[in-house]
Short mmCIF file of C-alpha atoms in Angstrom, two decimals:
data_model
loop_
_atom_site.label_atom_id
_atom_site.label_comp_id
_atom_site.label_asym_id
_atom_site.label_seq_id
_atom_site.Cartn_x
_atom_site.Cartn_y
_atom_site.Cartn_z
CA UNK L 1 78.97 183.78 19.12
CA UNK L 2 76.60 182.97 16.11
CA UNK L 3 72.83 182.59 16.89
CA UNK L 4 71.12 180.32 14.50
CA UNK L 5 68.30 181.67 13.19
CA UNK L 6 65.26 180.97 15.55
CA UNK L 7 67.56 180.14 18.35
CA UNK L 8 67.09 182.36 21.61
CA UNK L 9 70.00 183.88 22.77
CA UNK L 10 71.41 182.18 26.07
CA UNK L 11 71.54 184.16 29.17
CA UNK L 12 74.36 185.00 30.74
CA UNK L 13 75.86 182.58 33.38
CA UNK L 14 75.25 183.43 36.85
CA UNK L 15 78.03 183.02 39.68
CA UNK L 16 77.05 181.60 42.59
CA UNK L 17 78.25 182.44 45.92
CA UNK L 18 80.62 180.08 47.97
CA UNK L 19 78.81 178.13 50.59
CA UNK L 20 78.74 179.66 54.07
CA UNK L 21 80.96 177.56 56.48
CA UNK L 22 79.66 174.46 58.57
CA UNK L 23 78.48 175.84 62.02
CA UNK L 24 79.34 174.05 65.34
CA UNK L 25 75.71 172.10 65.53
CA UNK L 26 76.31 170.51 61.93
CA UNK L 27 80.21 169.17 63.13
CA UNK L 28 78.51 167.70 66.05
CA UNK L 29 76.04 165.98 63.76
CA UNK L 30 78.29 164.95 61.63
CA UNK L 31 80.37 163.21 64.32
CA UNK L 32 77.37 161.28 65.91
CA UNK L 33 76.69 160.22 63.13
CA UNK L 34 80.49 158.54 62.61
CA UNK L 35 80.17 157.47 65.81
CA UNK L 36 77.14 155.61 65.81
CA UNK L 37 77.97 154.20 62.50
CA UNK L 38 81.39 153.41 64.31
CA UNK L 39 79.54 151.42 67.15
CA UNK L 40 77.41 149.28 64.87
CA UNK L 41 80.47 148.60 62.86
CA UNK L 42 82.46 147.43 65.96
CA UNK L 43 79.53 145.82 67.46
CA UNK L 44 78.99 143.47 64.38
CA UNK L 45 82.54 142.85 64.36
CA UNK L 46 82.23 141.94 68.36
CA UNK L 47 79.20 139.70 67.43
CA UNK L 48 81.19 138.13 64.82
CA UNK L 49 84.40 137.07 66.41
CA UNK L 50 82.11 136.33 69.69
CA UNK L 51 80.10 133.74 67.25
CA UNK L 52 83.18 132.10 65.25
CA UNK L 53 86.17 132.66 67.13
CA UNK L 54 85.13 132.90 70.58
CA UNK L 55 84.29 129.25 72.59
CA UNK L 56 81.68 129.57 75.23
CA UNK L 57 78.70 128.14 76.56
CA UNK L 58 74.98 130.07 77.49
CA UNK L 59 74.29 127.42 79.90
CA UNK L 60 76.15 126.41 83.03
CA UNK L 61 75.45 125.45 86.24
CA UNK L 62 78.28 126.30 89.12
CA UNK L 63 77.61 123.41 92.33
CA UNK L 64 79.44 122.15 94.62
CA UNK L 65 81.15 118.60 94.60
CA UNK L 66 78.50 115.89 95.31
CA UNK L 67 78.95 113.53 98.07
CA UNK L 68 76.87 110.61 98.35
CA UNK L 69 76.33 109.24 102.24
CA UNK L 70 75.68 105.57 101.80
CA UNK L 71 74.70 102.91 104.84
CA UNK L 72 77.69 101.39 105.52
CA UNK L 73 76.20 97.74 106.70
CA UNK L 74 72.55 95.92 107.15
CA UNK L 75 69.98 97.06 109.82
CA UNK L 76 67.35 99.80 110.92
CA UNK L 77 68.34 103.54 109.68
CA UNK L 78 68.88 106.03 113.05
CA UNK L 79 68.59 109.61 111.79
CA UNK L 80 67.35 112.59 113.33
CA UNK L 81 65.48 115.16 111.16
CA UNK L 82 67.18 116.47 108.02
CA UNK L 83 65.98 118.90 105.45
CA UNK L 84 67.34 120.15 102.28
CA UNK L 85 69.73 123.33 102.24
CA UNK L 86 70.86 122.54 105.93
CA UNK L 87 74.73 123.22 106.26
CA UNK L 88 76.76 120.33 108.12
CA UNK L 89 80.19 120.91 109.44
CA UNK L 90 83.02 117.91 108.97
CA UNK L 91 82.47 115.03 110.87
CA UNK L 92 78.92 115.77 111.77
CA UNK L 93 77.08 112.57 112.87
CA UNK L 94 74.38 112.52 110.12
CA UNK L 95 72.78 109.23 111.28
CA UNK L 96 73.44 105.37 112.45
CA UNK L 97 72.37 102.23 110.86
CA UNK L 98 71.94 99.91 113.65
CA UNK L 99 71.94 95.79 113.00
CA UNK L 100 70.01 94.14 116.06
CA UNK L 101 70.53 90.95 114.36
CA UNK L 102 74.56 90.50 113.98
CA UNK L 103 75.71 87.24 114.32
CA UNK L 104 77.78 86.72 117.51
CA UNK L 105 77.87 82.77 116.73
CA UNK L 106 81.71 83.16 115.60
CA UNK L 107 82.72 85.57 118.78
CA UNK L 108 80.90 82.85 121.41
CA UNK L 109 82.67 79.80 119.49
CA UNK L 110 86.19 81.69 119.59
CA UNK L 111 85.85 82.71 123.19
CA UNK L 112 84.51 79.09 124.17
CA UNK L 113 87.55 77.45 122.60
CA UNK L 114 89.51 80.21 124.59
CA UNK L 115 88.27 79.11 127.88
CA UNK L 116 88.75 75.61 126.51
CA UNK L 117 92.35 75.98 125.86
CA UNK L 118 92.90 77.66 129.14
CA UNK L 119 91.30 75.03 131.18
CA UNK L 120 93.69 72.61 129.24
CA UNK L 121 96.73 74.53 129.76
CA UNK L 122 95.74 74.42 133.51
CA UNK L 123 95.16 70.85 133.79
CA UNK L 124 98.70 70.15 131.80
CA UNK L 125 100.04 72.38 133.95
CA UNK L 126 98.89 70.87 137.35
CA UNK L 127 99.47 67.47 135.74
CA UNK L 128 103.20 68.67 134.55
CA UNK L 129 103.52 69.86 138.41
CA UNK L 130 102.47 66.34 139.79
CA UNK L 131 104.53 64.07 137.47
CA UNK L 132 107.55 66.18 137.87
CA UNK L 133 107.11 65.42 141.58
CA UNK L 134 106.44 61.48 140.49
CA UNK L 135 109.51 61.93 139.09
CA UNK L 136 111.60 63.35 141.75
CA UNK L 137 110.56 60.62 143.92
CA UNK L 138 111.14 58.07 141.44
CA UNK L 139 115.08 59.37 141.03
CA UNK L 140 115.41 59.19 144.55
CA UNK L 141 114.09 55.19 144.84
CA UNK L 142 116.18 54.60 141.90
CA UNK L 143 119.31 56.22 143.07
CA UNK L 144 118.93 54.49 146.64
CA UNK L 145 118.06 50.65 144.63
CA UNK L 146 121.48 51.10 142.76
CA UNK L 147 122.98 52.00 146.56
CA UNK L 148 122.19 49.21 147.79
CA UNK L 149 122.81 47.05 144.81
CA UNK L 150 126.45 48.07 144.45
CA UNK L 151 126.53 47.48 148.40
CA UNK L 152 125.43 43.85 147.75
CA UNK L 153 127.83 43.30 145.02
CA UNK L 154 130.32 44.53 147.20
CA UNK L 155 129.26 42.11 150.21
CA UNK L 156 128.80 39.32 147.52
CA UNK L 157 132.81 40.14 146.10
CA UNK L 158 134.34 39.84 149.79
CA UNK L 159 132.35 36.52 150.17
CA UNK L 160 133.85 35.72 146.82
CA UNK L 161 137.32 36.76 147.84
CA UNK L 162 137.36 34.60 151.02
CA UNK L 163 136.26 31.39 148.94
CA UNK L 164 138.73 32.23 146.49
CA UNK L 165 141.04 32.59 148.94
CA UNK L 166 140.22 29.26 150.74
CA UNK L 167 140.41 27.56 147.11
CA UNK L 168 144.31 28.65 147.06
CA UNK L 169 144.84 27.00 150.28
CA UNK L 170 143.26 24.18 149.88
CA UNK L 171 145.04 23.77 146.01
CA UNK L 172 148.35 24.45 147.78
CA UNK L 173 147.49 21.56 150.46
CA UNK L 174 146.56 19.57 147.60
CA UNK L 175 149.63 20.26 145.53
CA UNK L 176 151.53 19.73 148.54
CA UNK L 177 149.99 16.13 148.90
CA UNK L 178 150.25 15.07 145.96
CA UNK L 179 153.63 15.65 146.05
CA UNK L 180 154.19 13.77 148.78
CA UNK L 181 152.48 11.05 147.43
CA UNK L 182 154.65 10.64 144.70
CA UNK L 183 157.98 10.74 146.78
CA UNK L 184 156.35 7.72 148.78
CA UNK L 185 154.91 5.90 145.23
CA UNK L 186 158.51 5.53 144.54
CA UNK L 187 159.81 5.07 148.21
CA UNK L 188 157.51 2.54 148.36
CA UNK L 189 155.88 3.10 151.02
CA UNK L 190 152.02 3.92 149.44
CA UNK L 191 149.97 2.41 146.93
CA UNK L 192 148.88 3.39 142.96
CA UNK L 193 145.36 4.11 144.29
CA UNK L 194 146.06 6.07 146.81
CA UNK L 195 147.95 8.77 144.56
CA UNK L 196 145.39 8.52 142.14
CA UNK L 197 143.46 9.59 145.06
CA UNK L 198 145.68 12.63 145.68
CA UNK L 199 145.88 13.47 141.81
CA UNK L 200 142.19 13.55 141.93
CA UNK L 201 142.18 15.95 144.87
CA UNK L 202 144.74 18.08 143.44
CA UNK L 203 142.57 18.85 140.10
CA UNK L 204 139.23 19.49 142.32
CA UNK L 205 141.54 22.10 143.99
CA UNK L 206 142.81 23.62 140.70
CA UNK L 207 139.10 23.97 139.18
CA UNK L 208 137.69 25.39 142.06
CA UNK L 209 140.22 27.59 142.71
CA UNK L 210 139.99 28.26 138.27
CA UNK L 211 135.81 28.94 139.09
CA UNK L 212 136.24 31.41 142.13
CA UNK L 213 138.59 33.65 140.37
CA UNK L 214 136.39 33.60 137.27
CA UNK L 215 133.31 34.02 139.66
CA UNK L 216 135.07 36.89 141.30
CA UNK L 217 136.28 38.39 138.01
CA UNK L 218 132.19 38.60 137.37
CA UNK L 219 131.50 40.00 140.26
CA UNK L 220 133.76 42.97 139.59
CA UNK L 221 131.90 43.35 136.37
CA UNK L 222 128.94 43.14 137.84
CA UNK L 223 130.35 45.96 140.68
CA UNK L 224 131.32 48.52 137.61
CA UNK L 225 128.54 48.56 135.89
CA UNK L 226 126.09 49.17 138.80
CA UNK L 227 128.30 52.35 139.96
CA UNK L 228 127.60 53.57 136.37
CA UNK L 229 123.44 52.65 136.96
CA UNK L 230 124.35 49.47 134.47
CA UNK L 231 122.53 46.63 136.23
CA UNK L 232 124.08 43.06 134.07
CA UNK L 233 122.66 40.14 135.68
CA UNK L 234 121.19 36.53 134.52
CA UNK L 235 118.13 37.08 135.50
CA UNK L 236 117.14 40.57 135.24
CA UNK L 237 117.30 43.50 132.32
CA UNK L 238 120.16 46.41 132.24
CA UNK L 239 118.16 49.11 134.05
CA UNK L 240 115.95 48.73 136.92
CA UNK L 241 112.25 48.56 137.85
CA UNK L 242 112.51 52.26 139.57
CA UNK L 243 114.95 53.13 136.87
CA UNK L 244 112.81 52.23 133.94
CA UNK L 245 109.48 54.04 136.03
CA UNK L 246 111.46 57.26 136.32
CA UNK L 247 112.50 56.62 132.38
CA UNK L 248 108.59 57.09 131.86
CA UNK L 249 107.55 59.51 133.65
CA UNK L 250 110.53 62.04 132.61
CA UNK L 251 109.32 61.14 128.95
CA UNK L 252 105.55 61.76 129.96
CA UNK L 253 107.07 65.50 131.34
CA UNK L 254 108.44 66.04 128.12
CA UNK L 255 105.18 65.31 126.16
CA UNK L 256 103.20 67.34 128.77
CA UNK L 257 105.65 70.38 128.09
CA UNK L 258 105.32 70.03 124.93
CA UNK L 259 101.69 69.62 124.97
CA UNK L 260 101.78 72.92 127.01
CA UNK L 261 104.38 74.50 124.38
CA UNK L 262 101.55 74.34 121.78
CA UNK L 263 98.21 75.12 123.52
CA UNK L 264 100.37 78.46 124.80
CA UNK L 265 101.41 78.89 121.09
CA UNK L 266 97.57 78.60 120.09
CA UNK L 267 96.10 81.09 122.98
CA UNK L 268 97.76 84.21 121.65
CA UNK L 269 96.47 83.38 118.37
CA UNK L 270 92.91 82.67 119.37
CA UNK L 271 92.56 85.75 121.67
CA UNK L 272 94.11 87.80 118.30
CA UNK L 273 91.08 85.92 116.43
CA UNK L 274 88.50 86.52 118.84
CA UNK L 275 89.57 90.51 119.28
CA UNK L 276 89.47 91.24 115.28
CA UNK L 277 85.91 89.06 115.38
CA UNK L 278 84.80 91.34 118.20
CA UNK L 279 85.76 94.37 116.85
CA UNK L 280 83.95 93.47 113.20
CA UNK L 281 80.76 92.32 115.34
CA UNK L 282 80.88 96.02 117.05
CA UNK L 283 81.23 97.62 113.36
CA UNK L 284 78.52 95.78 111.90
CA UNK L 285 76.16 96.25 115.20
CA UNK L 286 76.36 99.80 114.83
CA UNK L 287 77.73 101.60 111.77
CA UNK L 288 77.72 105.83 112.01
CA UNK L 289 77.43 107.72 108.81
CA UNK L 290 79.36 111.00 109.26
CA UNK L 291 79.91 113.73 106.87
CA UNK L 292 83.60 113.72 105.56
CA UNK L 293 83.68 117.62 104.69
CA UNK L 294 81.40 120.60 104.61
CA UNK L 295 78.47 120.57 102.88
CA UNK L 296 75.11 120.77 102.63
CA UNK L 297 72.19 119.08 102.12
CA UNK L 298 71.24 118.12 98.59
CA UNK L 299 68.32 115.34 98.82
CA UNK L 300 67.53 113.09 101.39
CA UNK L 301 67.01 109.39 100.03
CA UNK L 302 66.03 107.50 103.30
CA UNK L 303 63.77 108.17 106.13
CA UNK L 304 64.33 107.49 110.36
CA UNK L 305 63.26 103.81 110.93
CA UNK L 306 63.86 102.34 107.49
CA UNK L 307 65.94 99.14 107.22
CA UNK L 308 68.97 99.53 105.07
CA UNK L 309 70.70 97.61 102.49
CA UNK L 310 74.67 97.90 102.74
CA UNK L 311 75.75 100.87 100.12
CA UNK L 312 71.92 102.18 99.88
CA UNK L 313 72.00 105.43 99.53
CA UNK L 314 71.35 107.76 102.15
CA UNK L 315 71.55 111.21 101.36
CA UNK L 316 73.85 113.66 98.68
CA UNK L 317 75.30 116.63 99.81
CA UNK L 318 77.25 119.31 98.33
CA UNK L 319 80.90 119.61 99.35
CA UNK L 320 81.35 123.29 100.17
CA UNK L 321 84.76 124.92 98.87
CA UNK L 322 84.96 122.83 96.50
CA UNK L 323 82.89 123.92 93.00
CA UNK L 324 82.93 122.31 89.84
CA UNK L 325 80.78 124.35 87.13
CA UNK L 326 79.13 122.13 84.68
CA UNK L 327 78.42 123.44 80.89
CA UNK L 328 76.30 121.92 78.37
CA UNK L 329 78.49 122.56 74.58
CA UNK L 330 77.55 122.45 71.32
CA UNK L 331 79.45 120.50 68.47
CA UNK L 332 81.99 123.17 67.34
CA UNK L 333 82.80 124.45 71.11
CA UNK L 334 83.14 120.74 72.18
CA UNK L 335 85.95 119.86 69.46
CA UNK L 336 87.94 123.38 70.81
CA UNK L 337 87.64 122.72 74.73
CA UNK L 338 90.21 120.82 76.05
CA UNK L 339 91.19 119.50 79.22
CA UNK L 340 93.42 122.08 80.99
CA UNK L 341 92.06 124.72 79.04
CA UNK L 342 91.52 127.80 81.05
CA UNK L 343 87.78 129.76 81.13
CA UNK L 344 85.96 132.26 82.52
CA UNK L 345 82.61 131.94 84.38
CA UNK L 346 80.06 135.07 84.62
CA UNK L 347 77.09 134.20 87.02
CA UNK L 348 73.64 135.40 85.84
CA UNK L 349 72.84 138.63 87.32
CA UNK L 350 76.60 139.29 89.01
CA UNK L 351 79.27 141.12 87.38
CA UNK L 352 82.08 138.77 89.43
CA UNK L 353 84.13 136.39 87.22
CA UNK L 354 85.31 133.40 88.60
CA UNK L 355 88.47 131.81 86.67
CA UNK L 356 88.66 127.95 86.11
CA UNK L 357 89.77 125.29 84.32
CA UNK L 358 88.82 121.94 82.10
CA UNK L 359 88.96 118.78 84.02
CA UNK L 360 86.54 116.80 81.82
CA UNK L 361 85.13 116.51 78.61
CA UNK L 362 81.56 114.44 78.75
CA UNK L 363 80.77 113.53 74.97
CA UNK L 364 76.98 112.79 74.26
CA UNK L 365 75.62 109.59 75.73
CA UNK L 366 72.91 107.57 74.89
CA UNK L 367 73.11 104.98 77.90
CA UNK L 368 70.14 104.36 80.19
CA UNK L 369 69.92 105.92 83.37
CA UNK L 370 72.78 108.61 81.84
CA UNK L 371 71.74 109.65 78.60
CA UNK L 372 73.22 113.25 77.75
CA UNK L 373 71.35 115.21 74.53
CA UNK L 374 74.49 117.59 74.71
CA UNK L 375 78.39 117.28 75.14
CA UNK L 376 79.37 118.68 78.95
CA UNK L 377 82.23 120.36 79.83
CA UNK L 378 83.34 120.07 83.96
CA UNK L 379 85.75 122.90 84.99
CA UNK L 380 87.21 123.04 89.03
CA UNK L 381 86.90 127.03 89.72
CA UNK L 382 89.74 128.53 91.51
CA UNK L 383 87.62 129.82 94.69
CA UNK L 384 88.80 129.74 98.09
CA UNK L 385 84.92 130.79 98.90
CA UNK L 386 83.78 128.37 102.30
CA UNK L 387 79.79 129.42 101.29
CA UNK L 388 78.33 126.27 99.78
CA UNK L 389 76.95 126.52 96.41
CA UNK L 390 73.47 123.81 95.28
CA UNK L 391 73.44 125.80 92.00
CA UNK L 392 73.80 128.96 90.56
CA UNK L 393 73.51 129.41 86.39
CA UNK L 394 75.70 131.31 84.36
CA UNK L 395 78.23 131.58 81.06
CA UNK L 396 81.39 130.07 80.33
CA UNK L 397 83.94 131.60 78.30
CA UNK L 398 87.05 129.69 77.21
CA UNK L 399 90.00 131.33 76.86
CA UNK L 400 92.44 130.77 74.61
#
């Protein structure tokens, strides 16, 4: 190589000697080190897809269903000693509103009008009884007057058949005369007066004789139609006296009857009235408040002694066995969570995971007396637990 002039000569290069191989102690380094970088990496990742993709709420509340006890009429409130947190079986008396004051006006007026119509229905009874006995006797005096009416037109007929009988003798005697009389007109031997005596005779005998048939024909008449109860005479009307009283007082049984027919009618459904009346005057004299399922006590709202409104509240419970977990959502997890949706619920301080699903979706209200600052979610959790739960906090995942 050429030096320059007042260049130094360059030393010689050096080798260097390969490194000496990793010991065991660096390898492990080396690997914490990818491991821990490993674990942030996969916990940023975590954090990421928990933050973006993942729906879930920090802040529910797990309770059981509420039941509100409410006084089921007016009056004074009947309740032994309750406290908060005390468990109550179903159908547990929990207390008795009791109404001193119900009306029993309608009750006494429906029961007086049933003694009314049964002291009616006695009297047409006993009144039936005594004109169907009037009227037994009247059939009987009526039944013996047309006896002995057809017996006199029978007597008056044979008195009518002996004078009509003595009218054809005496017109045969007259015929007879007169025929005599006019064999002797022309013999000579009697005068033109004299036969105009017998012709006279003769036509007295024909129209008597003419007016007892007709008489008797009558009679007859007369005869047939009392056998039938027919009574046809100058001087009197087609049915009898006794007749005509037995006519009114079957007609009188037949209004009575039917008098009786009604007031029996009404009884039934007055004594129907009276039992429904008597039966709504024993609910609203005394109306028990039981529990309708296990629970517990949330809050009680009325005291022993205090007079009640109907539907006041009396008390809330929590149904036991029956948890709904309520959780407050933000904007972006309330427009993913859907009804039916299933989701996961971890209790604060409990690794258990209860499984549940959407029932509601409660967007953000602004009314009095139930404003919400935040959308709610309420999800029914699939637990066949019988403890009852007043509240216990917790997250919500929602699965996908």
């Amino acid at each position: 190589m050429d030096v320059t002039p007042g260049q130094e000569k360059p030393a010689p290069a050096v080798k260097r000697p390969p490194p000496p191989p990793p010991s065991g102690r660096d390898l492990l380094g080396r690997a914490g080190r990818i491991l821990f970088a490993l674990a942030i990496l996969c916990t940023t990742v975590w954090f990421i897809y928990d933050r973006f993709f993942v729906v879930s709420a920090q802040t529910a509340v797990l309770a059981g269903r509420t039941i509100t006890l409410r006084a089921p009429i007016d009056g004074r409130l009947d309740m032994p000693l309750r406290f908060p947190g005390e468990q109550l079986s179903e159908g547990t008396l929990f207390a008795a509103v009791v109404n001193e004051r119900a009306a029993t006006l309608a009750l006494s007026q429906l029961r007086a009008n049933i003694a009314a119509l049964e002291a009616e229905l006695q009297a047409l009874d006993h009144r039936a009884a005594g004109t169907s006995a009037l009227l037994q006797e009247a059939a009987g005096t009526a039944e013996a007057f047309r006896r002995t009416r057809v017996d006199q037109i029978a007597a008056r007929l044979a008195e009518a058949e002996s004078l009509l009988r003595v009218a054809d003798a005496r017109l045969r005697e007259a015929t007879a005369a007169a025929a005599r009389g006019q064999s002797l007109v022309r013999q000579g031997f009697t005068t033109a007066a004299q036969m105009d005596v017998l012709r006279r005779d003769l036509d007295v005998a024909r129209d008597s004789q003419r007016a007892l048939a007709e008489r008797r024909d009558s009679l007859l008449l007369e005869q047939a139609g009392a056998v039938a109860g027919i009574f046809a005479t100058d001087n009197a009307t087609d049915r009898s006296i006794s007749q005509q009283t037995t006519d009114r007082l079957a007609l009188t049984l037949v209004e009575l009857n039917a008098m009786m027919a009604e007031r029996r009618a009404r009884l039934p459904a007055l004594q129907r009235q009276a039992d429904r009346e008597e039966q709504l005057l024993t609910l609203n004299q005394e109306g028990p408040i039981r529990v309708p399922a296990p629970s517990v006590i949330i809050r009680v709202l009325a005291h022993h002694g205090e007079v009640l409104r109907a539907g006041q509240e009396v008390a809330k419970l929590a149904a036991c066995g029956e948890p709904i977990l309520t959780a407050e959502l933000d904007e972006r997890s309330m427009r993913q969570v859907r009804v039916g949706q299933k989701a996961e619920f971890r209790p604060a301080g409990s690794r258990e995971v209860l499984t549940g699903e959407v029932v509601q979706v409660i967007p953000v209200s602004l009314t009095p007396g139930e404003a919400r600052g935040r959308p709610q979610a309420l999800l029914r959790i699939a637990s066949q637990a019988e403890a009852c739960e007043t509240g216990r906090m917790g997250e919500v995942r929602f699965l996908r």
